[in-house]
mmCIF file of C-alpha atoms in Angstrom:
data_model
loop_
_atom_site.group_PDB
_atom_site.id
_atom_site.type_symbol
_atom_site.label_atom_id
_atom_site.label_comp_id
_atom_site.label_asym_id
_atom_site.label_seq_id
_atom_site.Cartn_x
_atom_site.Cartn_y
_atom_site.Cartn_z
ATOM 1 C CA MET R 78 66.248 115.346 96.728
ATOM 2 C CA SER R 79 64.422 113.223 99.494
ATOM 3 C CA PRO R 80 62.507 110.392 98.071
ATOM 4 C CA VAL R 81 59.471 111.599 100.180
ATOM 5 C CA VAL R 82 59.497 114.722 98.275
ATOM 6 C CA VAL R 83 59.857 113.015 94.844
ATOM 7 C CA ALA R 84 56.969 110.755 95.610
ATOM 8 C CA LEU R 85 54.832 113.607 97.054
ATOM 9 C CA GLY R 86 55.642 115.485 93.741
ATOM 10 C CA GLU R 87 54.561 112.624 91.557
ATOM 11 C CA LEU R 88 51.427 112.270 93.919
ATOM 12 C CA SER R 89 50.456 115.816 93.248
ATOM 13 C CA SER R 90 51.022 115.804 89.611
ATOM 14 C CA PRO R 91 47.818 116.091 87.448
ATOM 15 C CA GLY R 92 48.136 112.308 86.454
ATOM 16 C CA ALA R 93 44.622 110.909 86.297
ATOM 17 C CA ARG R 94 43.039 114.346 85.983
ATOM 18 C CA GLY R 95 44.699 115.062 82.797
ATOM 19 C CA GLY R 96 45.993 118.498 81.549
ATOM 20 C CA GLY R 97 49.369 120.170 82.052
ATOM 21 C CA ALA R 98 51.389 120.447 85.424
ATOM 22 C CA GLY R 99 50.968 124.253 84.987
ATOM 23 C CA VAL R 100 47.228 124.188 85.009
ATOM 24 C CA ALA R 101 47.315 122.039 88.249
ATOM 25 C CA ASP R 102 49.699 124.386 89.751
ATOM 26 C CA ALA R 103 47.541 127.392 88.730
ATOM 27 C CA PHE R 104 44.441 125.869 90.192
ATOM 28 C CA GLU R 105 46.315 125.148 93.370
ATOM 29 C CA ARG R 106 47.590 128.840 93.791
ATOM 30 C CA ALA R 107 44.352 130.215 92.987
ATOM 31 C CA TRP R 108 42.260 128.057 95.256
ATOM 32 C CA SER R 109 44.675 128.339 98.121
ATOM 33 C CA ALA R 110 44.292 132.273 97.925
ATOM 34 C CA VAL R 111 40.364 131.957 98.295
ATOM 35 C CA ALA R 112 39.571 128.754 100.324
ATOM 36 C CA ALA R 113 39.416 130.623 103.580
ATOM 37 C CA HIS R 114 36.827 132.916 102.250
ATOM 38 C CA VAL R 115 34.819 130.119 100.918
ATOM 39 C CA ALA R 116 35.087 128.221 104.192
ATOM 40 C CA ARG R 117 33.944 131.292 106.173
ATOM 41 C CA TYR R 118 30.998 131.932 103.920
ATOM 42 C CA ALA R 119 30.125 128.180 104.151
ATOM 43 C CA HIS R 120 29.984 128.024 107.829
ATOM 44 C CA ARG R 121 28.055 131.478 108.016
ATOM 45 C CA VAL R 122 25.156 130.331 105.778
ATOM 46 C CA SER R 123 25.023 126.661 106.901
ATOM 47 C CA ARG R 124 23.126 125.420 109.995
ATOM 48 C CA HIS R 125 25.262 122.347 110.546
ATOM 49 C CA ARG R 126 28.928 121.570 110.046
ATOM 50 C CA ALA R 127 28.069 118.897 107.634
ATOM 51 C CA ASP R 128 26.193 121.334 105.465
ATOM 52 C CA ALA R 129 29.053 123.717 105.500
ATOM 53 C CA ASP R 130 31.542 120.954 104.469
ATOM 54 C CA ASP R 131 29.051 119.855 101.537
ATOM 55 C CA LEU R 132 28.763 123.295 100.305
ATOM 56 C CA TYR R 133 32.562 123.942 100.588
ATOM 57 C CA GLN R 134 33.150 120.687 98.557
ATOM 58 C CA ARG R 135 30.479 121.639 95.891
ATOM 59 C CA VAL R 136 32.134 125.027 95.464
ATOM 60 C CA ALA R 137 35.629 123.482 95.189
ATOM 61 C CA ILE R 138 34.139 121.064 92.524
ATOM 62 C CA ARG R 139 32.585 123.865 90.334
ATOM 63 C CA ALA R 140 35.805 125.947 90.592
ATOM 64 C CA TRP R 141 37.858 122.966 89.557
ATOM 65 C CA ARG R 142 35.739 122.247 86.722
ATOM 66 C CA GLY R 143 35.367 125.862 85.528
ATOM 67 C CA HIS R 144 39.205 126.958 86.174
ATOM 68 C CA ASP R 145 40.291 126.425 82.698
ATOM 69 C CA GLY R 146 37.652 128.730 81.307
ATOM 70 C CA PHE R 147 38.229 131.466 83.698
ATOM 71 C CA ARG R 148 39.439 134.355 81.638
ATOM 72 C CA GLY R 149 39.775 136.979 84.361
ATOM 73 C CA GLU R 150 36.826 139.130 83.505
ATOM 74 C CA SER R 151 36.335 139.628 87.274
ATOM 75 C CA GLY R 152 38.455 138.877 90.216
ATOM 76 C CA TYR R 153 38.965 135.270 90.922
ATOM 77 C CA LEU R 154 37.675 135.733 94.460
ATOM 78 C CA ALA R 155 34.512 137.234 93.138
ATOM 79 C CA TRP R 156 34.002 134.560 90.548
ATOM 80 C CA VAL R 157 34.304 131.848 93.259
ATOM 81 C CA MET R 158 32.034 133.629 95.704
ATOM 82 C CA ALA R 159 29.442 133.903 92.995
ATOM 83 C CA ILE R 160 29.737 130.182 92.712
ATOM 84 C CA ALA R 161 29.313 129.740 96.301
ATOM 85 C CA ALA R 162 26.264 131.844 96.394
ATOM 86 C CA ARG R 163 24.662 129.775 93.643
ATOM 87 C CA GLU R 164 25.586 126.393 95.245
ATOM 88 C CA SER R 165 24.136 127.725 98.541
ATOM 89 C CA THR R 166 20.886 128.659 96.864
ATOM 90 C CA ARG R 167 20.702 125.265 95.298
ATOM 91 C CA LEU R 168 21.446 123.388 98.486
ATOM 92 C CA GLY R 169 18.900 125.440 100.295
ATOM 93 C CA SER R 170 16.212 124.553 97.851
ATOM 94 C CA SER R 171 17.121 120.854 97.889
ATOM 95 C CA ARG R 172 16.952 120.677 101.737
ATOM 96 C CA ALA R 173 13.759 122.553 101.857
ATOM 97 C CA ARG R 174 12.215 119.908 99.548
ATOM 98 C CA LEU R 175 13.698 117.166 101.664
ATOM 99 C CA GLU R 176 12.600 118.599 104.866
ATOM 100 C CA ARG R 177 8.981 118.527 103.673
ATOM 101 C CA ARG R 178 9.122 114.812 103.359
ATOM 102 C CA GLU R 179 11.565 113.647 106.044
ATOM 103 C CA PRO R 180 12.265 114.268 109.777
ATOM 104 C CA SER R 181 14.677 116.866 110.770
ATOM 105 C CA PRO R 182 18.174 115.660 111.636
ATOM 106 C CA ASP R 183 17.441 117.186 115.143
ATOM 107 C CA ASP R 184 14.640 114.696 115.491
ATOM 108 C CA VAL R 185 17.037 111.748 115.053
ATOM 109 C CA PRO R 186 18.037 110.359 118.517
ATOM 110 C CA HIS R 187 21.429 111.470 119.582
ATOM 111 C CA GLU R 188 22.900 108.048 119.932
ATOM 112 C CA VAL R 189 21.791 107.177 116.322
ATOM 113 C CA ARG R 190 23.602 110.209 114.943
ATOM 114 C CA ARG R 191 26.712 109.405 117.315
ATOM 115 C CA ARG R 192 26.848 105.957 115.912
ATOM 116 C CA GLU R 193 26.485 107.145 112.264
ATOM 117 C CA ALA R 194 29.347 109.437 112.931
ATOM 118 C CA LEU R 195 31.451 106.708 114.270
ATOM 119 C CA ASP R 196 30.709 104.486 111.383
ATOM 120 C CA ALA R 197 31.693 107.159 108.997
ATOM 121 C CA ALA R 198 35.038 107.715 110.768
ATOM 122 C CA ASP R 199 35.809 104.054 110.559
ATOM 123 C CA GLU R 200 35.035 103.883 106.986
ATOM 124 C CA VAL R 201 38.594 103.474 105.679
ATOM 125 C CA VAL R 202 40.272 101.103 102.983
ATOM 126 C CA PRO R 203 42.070 97.914 104.084
ATOM 127 C CA PRO R 204 45.726 98.104 105.089
ATOM 128 C CA THR R 205 47.546 99.734 102.236
ATOM 129 C CA ASP R 206 49.958 98.226 99.965
ATOM 130 C CA ALA R 207 51.115 101.437 98.665
ATOM 131 C CA GLY R 208 54.391 101.821 100.237
ATOM 132 C CA TRP R 209 55.792 104.212 102.774
ATOM 133 C CA LEU R 210 53.789 107.233 101.472
ATOM 134 C CA GLY R 211 50.587 105.048 101.836
ATOM 135 C CA ALA R 212 51.708 104.470 105.647
ATOM 136 C CA VAL R 213 52.048 108.361 105.900
ATOM 137 C CA THR R 214 48.631 108.636 104.554
ATOM 138 C CA GLU R 215 47.270 106.219 106.925
ATOM 139 C CA GLN R 216 49.110 108.033 109.912
ATOM 140 C CA ALA R 217 47.432 111.352 108.819
ATOM 141 C CA ARG R 218 44.062 109.742 108.616
ATOM 142 C CA ARG R 219 44.497 108.418 112.119
ATOM 143 C CA HIS R 220 45.156 112.136 113.177
ATOM 144 C CA ASN R 221 41.894 113.092 111.647
ATOM 145 C CA VAL R 222 43.984 115.316 109.033
ATOM 146 C CA LEU R 223 42.288 113.611 106.219
ATOM 147 C CA ALA R 224 38.559 113.107 105.530
ATOM 148 C CA GLY R 225 37.562 109.593 104.585
ATOM 149 C CA LEU R 226 37.116 110.471 101.010
ATOM 150 C CA GLU R 227 40.450 112.107 100.864
ATOM 151 C CA HIS R 228 42.153 109.166 102.225
ATOM 152 C CA SER R 229 40.499 106.599 100.039
ATOM 153 C CA VAL R 230 41.198 108.642 96.878
ATOM 154 C CA VAL R 231 44.980 109.133 97.872
ATOM 155 C CA ILE R 232 45.331 105.452 98.585
ATOM 156 C CA ALA R 233 43.610 104.386 95.455
ATOM 157 C CA ARG R 234 45.794 106.782 93.311
ATOM 158 C CA LEU R 235 48.968 105.452 94.885
ATOM 159 C CA ARG R 236 47.895 101.997 94.145
ATOM 160 C CA HIS R 237 46.717 102.666 90.426
ATOM 161 C CA PRO R 238 48.575 105.964 89.282
ATOM 162 C CA ASP R 239 47.456 105.632 85.752
ATOM 163 C CA HIS R 240 43.555 105.068 86.422
ATOM 164 C CA PRO R 241 41.504 107.929 85.294
ATOM 165 C CA TRP R 242 39.235 109.803 88.025
ATOM 166 C CA GLN R 243 36.273 107.874 86.623
ATOM 167 C CA ARG R 244 37.801 104.513 87.522
ATOM 168 C CA ILE R 245 39.064 105.736 90.934
ATOM 169 C CA GLY R 246 35.579 107.021 91.641
ATOM 170 C CA ASP R 247 34.104 103.645 90.840
ATOM 171 C CA ASP R 248 36.559 102.104 93.244
ATOM 172 C CA VAL R 249 35.623 104.605 96.152
ATOM 173 C CA SER R 250 31.899 105.222 95.258
ATOM 174 C CA ALA R 251 32.269 108.975 94.227
ATOM 175 C CA THR R 252 32.090 111.013 91.101
ATOM 176 C CA ALA R 253 35.357 111.590 89.066
ATOM 177 C CA ASN R 254 35.080 115.432 89.950
ATOM 178 C CA ALA R 255 34.572 114.634 93.774
ATOM 179 C CA CYS R 256 37.780 112.510 93.541
ATOM 180 C CA ALA R 257 39.837 115.082 91.859
ATOM 181 C CA VAL R 258 39.014 117.770 94.414
ATOM 182 C CA ALA R 259 39.418 115.361 97.360
ATOM 183 C CA HIS R 260 42.631 114.494 96.018
ATOM 184 C CA PHE R 261 43.788 118.042 95.558
ATOM 185 C CA ARG R 262 42.855 118.824 99.115
ATOM 186 C CA ALA R 263 44.480 115.880 100.418
ATOM 187 C CA VAL R 264 47.837 116.599 98.850
ATOM 188 C CA LEU R 265 47.736 120.187 100.422
ATOM 189 C CA LYS R 266 46.947 118.566 103.888
ATOM 190 C CA LEU R 267 49.756 115.850 103.404
ATOM 191 C CA ARG R 268 52.491 118.333 102.706
ATOM 192 C CA VAL R 269 51.535 120.324 105.878
ATOM 193 C CA PHE R 270 51.279 117.015 107.939
ATOM 194 C CA LEU R 271 54.813 115.933 106.818
ATOM 195 C CA PHE R 272 56.322 119.300 107.725
ATOM 196 C CA GLU R 273 54.546 119.368 111.200
ATOM 197 C CA HIS R 274 54.921 115.571 112.194
ATOM 198 C CA ARG R 275 57.535 113.945 109.999
ATOM 199 C CA LEU R 276 60.444 116.219 109.470
ATOM 200 C CA ASP R 277 62.595 113.102 109.522
ATOM 201 C CA LEU R 278 61.056 111.845 106.024
ATOM 202 C CA LEU R 279 61.948 115.473 104.483
ATOM 203 C CA GLY R 280 65.560 115.219 105.594
ATOM 204 C CA GLY R 281 65.636 116.517 109.145
ATOM 205 C CA ARG R 282 65.114 119.968 110.507
ATOM 206 C CA GLY R 283 68.512 121.274 109.244
ATOM 207 C CA LEU R 284 67.606 120.663 105.630
ATOM 208 C CA VAL R 285 64.181 122.128 106.010
ATOM 209 C CA SER R 286 65.547 125.126 107.836
ATOM 210 C CA SER R 287 67.893 125.783 104.722
ATOM 211 C CA ALA R 288 65.050 125.210 102.354
ATOM 212 C CA TYR R 289 62.997 127.796 104.249
ATOM 213 C CA GLU R 290 65.840 130.311 103.878
ATOM 214 C CA ARG R 291 65.960 129.763 100.133
ATOM 215 C CA ALA R 292 62.222 129.998 99.969
ATOM 216 C CA LEU R 293 62.287 133.650 101.324
ATOM 217 C CA THR R 294 63.981 135.116 98.211
ATOM 218 C CA GLY R 295 63.867 134.116 94.547
ATOM 219 C CA ASP R 296 60.959 133.320 92.362
ATOM 220 C CA ASP R 297 57.478 133.325 94.235
ATOM 221 C CA PRO R 298 58.924 133.836 97.649
ATOM 222 C CA LEU R 299 57.297 133.275 100.753
ATOM 223 C CA THR R 300 54.871 136.197 101.831
ATOM 224 C CA PRO R 301 55.486 137.766 105.281
ATOM 225 C CA ALA R 302 52.487 135.853 106.567
ATOM 226 C CA GLU R 303 53.623 132.494 105.198
ATOM 227 C CA ALA R 304 56.945 132.956 106.499
ATOM 228 C CA ASP R 305 55.749 133.782 109.950
ATOM 229 C CA ALA R 306 53.400 130.658 109.956
ATOM 230 C CA PHE R 307 56.136 128.371 108.764
ATOM 231 C CA ARG R 308 58.604 129.527 111.505
ATOM 232 C CA ALA R 309 56.331 129.580 114.215
ATOM 233 C CA VAL R 310 54.667 126.242 113.478
ATOM 234 C CA VAL R 311 57.411 124.118 111.825
ATOM 235 C CA LEU R 312 60.819 125.550 112.948
ATOM 236 C CA ASP R 313 60.012 126.899 116.297
ATOM 237 C CA GLU R 314 57.101 124.709 117.286
ATOM 238 C CA SER R 315 55.517 127.649 118.788
ATOM 239 C CA GLY R 316 52.108 127.513 120.521
ATOM 240 C CA SER R 317 51.369 131.017 118.996
ATOM 241 C CA ARG R 318 49.152 131.229 115.965
ATOM 242 C CA ARG R 319 48.138 134.505 114.224
ATOM 243 C CA ARG R 320 44.822 134.632 112.422
ATOM 244 C CA GLY R 321 44.710 132.974 109.119
ATOM 245 C CA TRP R 322 47.793 130.845 109.921
ATOM 246 C CA GLN R 323 46.368 127.546 108.557
ATOM 247 C CA THR R 324 46.037 129.178 105.024
ATOM 248 C CA ALA R 325 49.338 130.703 105.259
ATOM 249 C CA LEU R 326 51.092 127.508 106.373
ATOM 250 C CA ARG R 327 49.656 125.539 103.466
ATOM 251 C CA GLY R 328 50.999 128.212 100.989
ATOM 252 C CA ALA R 329 54.485 128.114 102.862
ATOM 253 C CA CYS R 330 54.636 124.325 102.760
ATOM 254 C CA ALA R 331 54.063 124.314 99.095
ATOM 255 C CA LYS R 332 56.833 126.720 98.451
ATOM 256 C CA VAL R 333 59.414 125.405 101.018
ATOM 257 C CA ILE R 334 59.001 121.762 99.667
ATOM 258 C CA ARG R 335 60.283 123.016 96.243
ATOM 259 C CA HIS R 336 63.471 124.024 97.896
ATOM 260 C CA LEU R 337 64.382 120.817 99.504
ATOM 261 C CA ASP R 338 66.277 119.761 96.567
ATOM 262 C CA PRO R 339 70.221 121.131 97.115
ATOM 263 C CA PRO R 340 70.353 124.425 95.055
#
C-alpha cells in the first residue's frame, strides 16, 4: 500500500477523539450523506457567508457530540435538520442581542473588513515539521482547500498524534469539539485534494484507475453518482459537473482509497 494511504488512514483514525474506528466511520458515512442539506439550509437562513459557515460548524459539532446516542427513532437527516433549526434560532437570538449594542457589519468600512479577512487568511501555523503529509496539508491550505482551523488542527495532530483534543484545542485556541469536527472535515477534503491534484502520491493514474474498478463492486460499492463524479473529475479530468458532484466525489474518494492496496 502507498505510504500516503497508510499515513492518511492513521490521520483519519479516531486517535485523539477516543472511541472505536467503527464509531468514527459510522459518523463519517452518516454526516457525508446529510452535509449538503445542512450547507444549503445554512446558506438559506443566513445573511452572510460567515454566518452560514458558523451555523454549519455548530450543527456539525452538535451532531458529532450526539452521534453515539442517536438510536434511529427518526431518520438521521430529520434529526440533524432539527439540530440545525435549533442552532439557527440560538444564533439568531444571540446576534439580535449583539446588534442592539454593536454596529452592523455593513457599517464597518470596506477596507477594514477586507484587511480583517486577509489577516484571517494569513493566520497559519509556522512551517511544518510534520513530514510529507504536513507538506501536502500546507499545499491544500495554499489552494484554499482547508480553512485556517482545519489546517492548524491537522498540523497539530500530525506533530502530536497522542494529544487529546483538549490539548490540541489549547494549542490552536479552539474548543476540543471544534477541533474534532475541523479534523473530520479536513480529512475529507485532503482525500479529495490528493485524488484531484496529487495522484503521484497515490501510486499514479494506473493504480488509482484499478482501485476505482474494484470499488465499483464488493462491499459498500460506489453509487452511480459517486462513480460518475470520480470518473469525471479524477480519471477523465472533465470540466463537466453534475449537480451534487462535490458530495458524491467525497464519498467516492473515501471508498476508492480503501482499494488502493493490491487485492
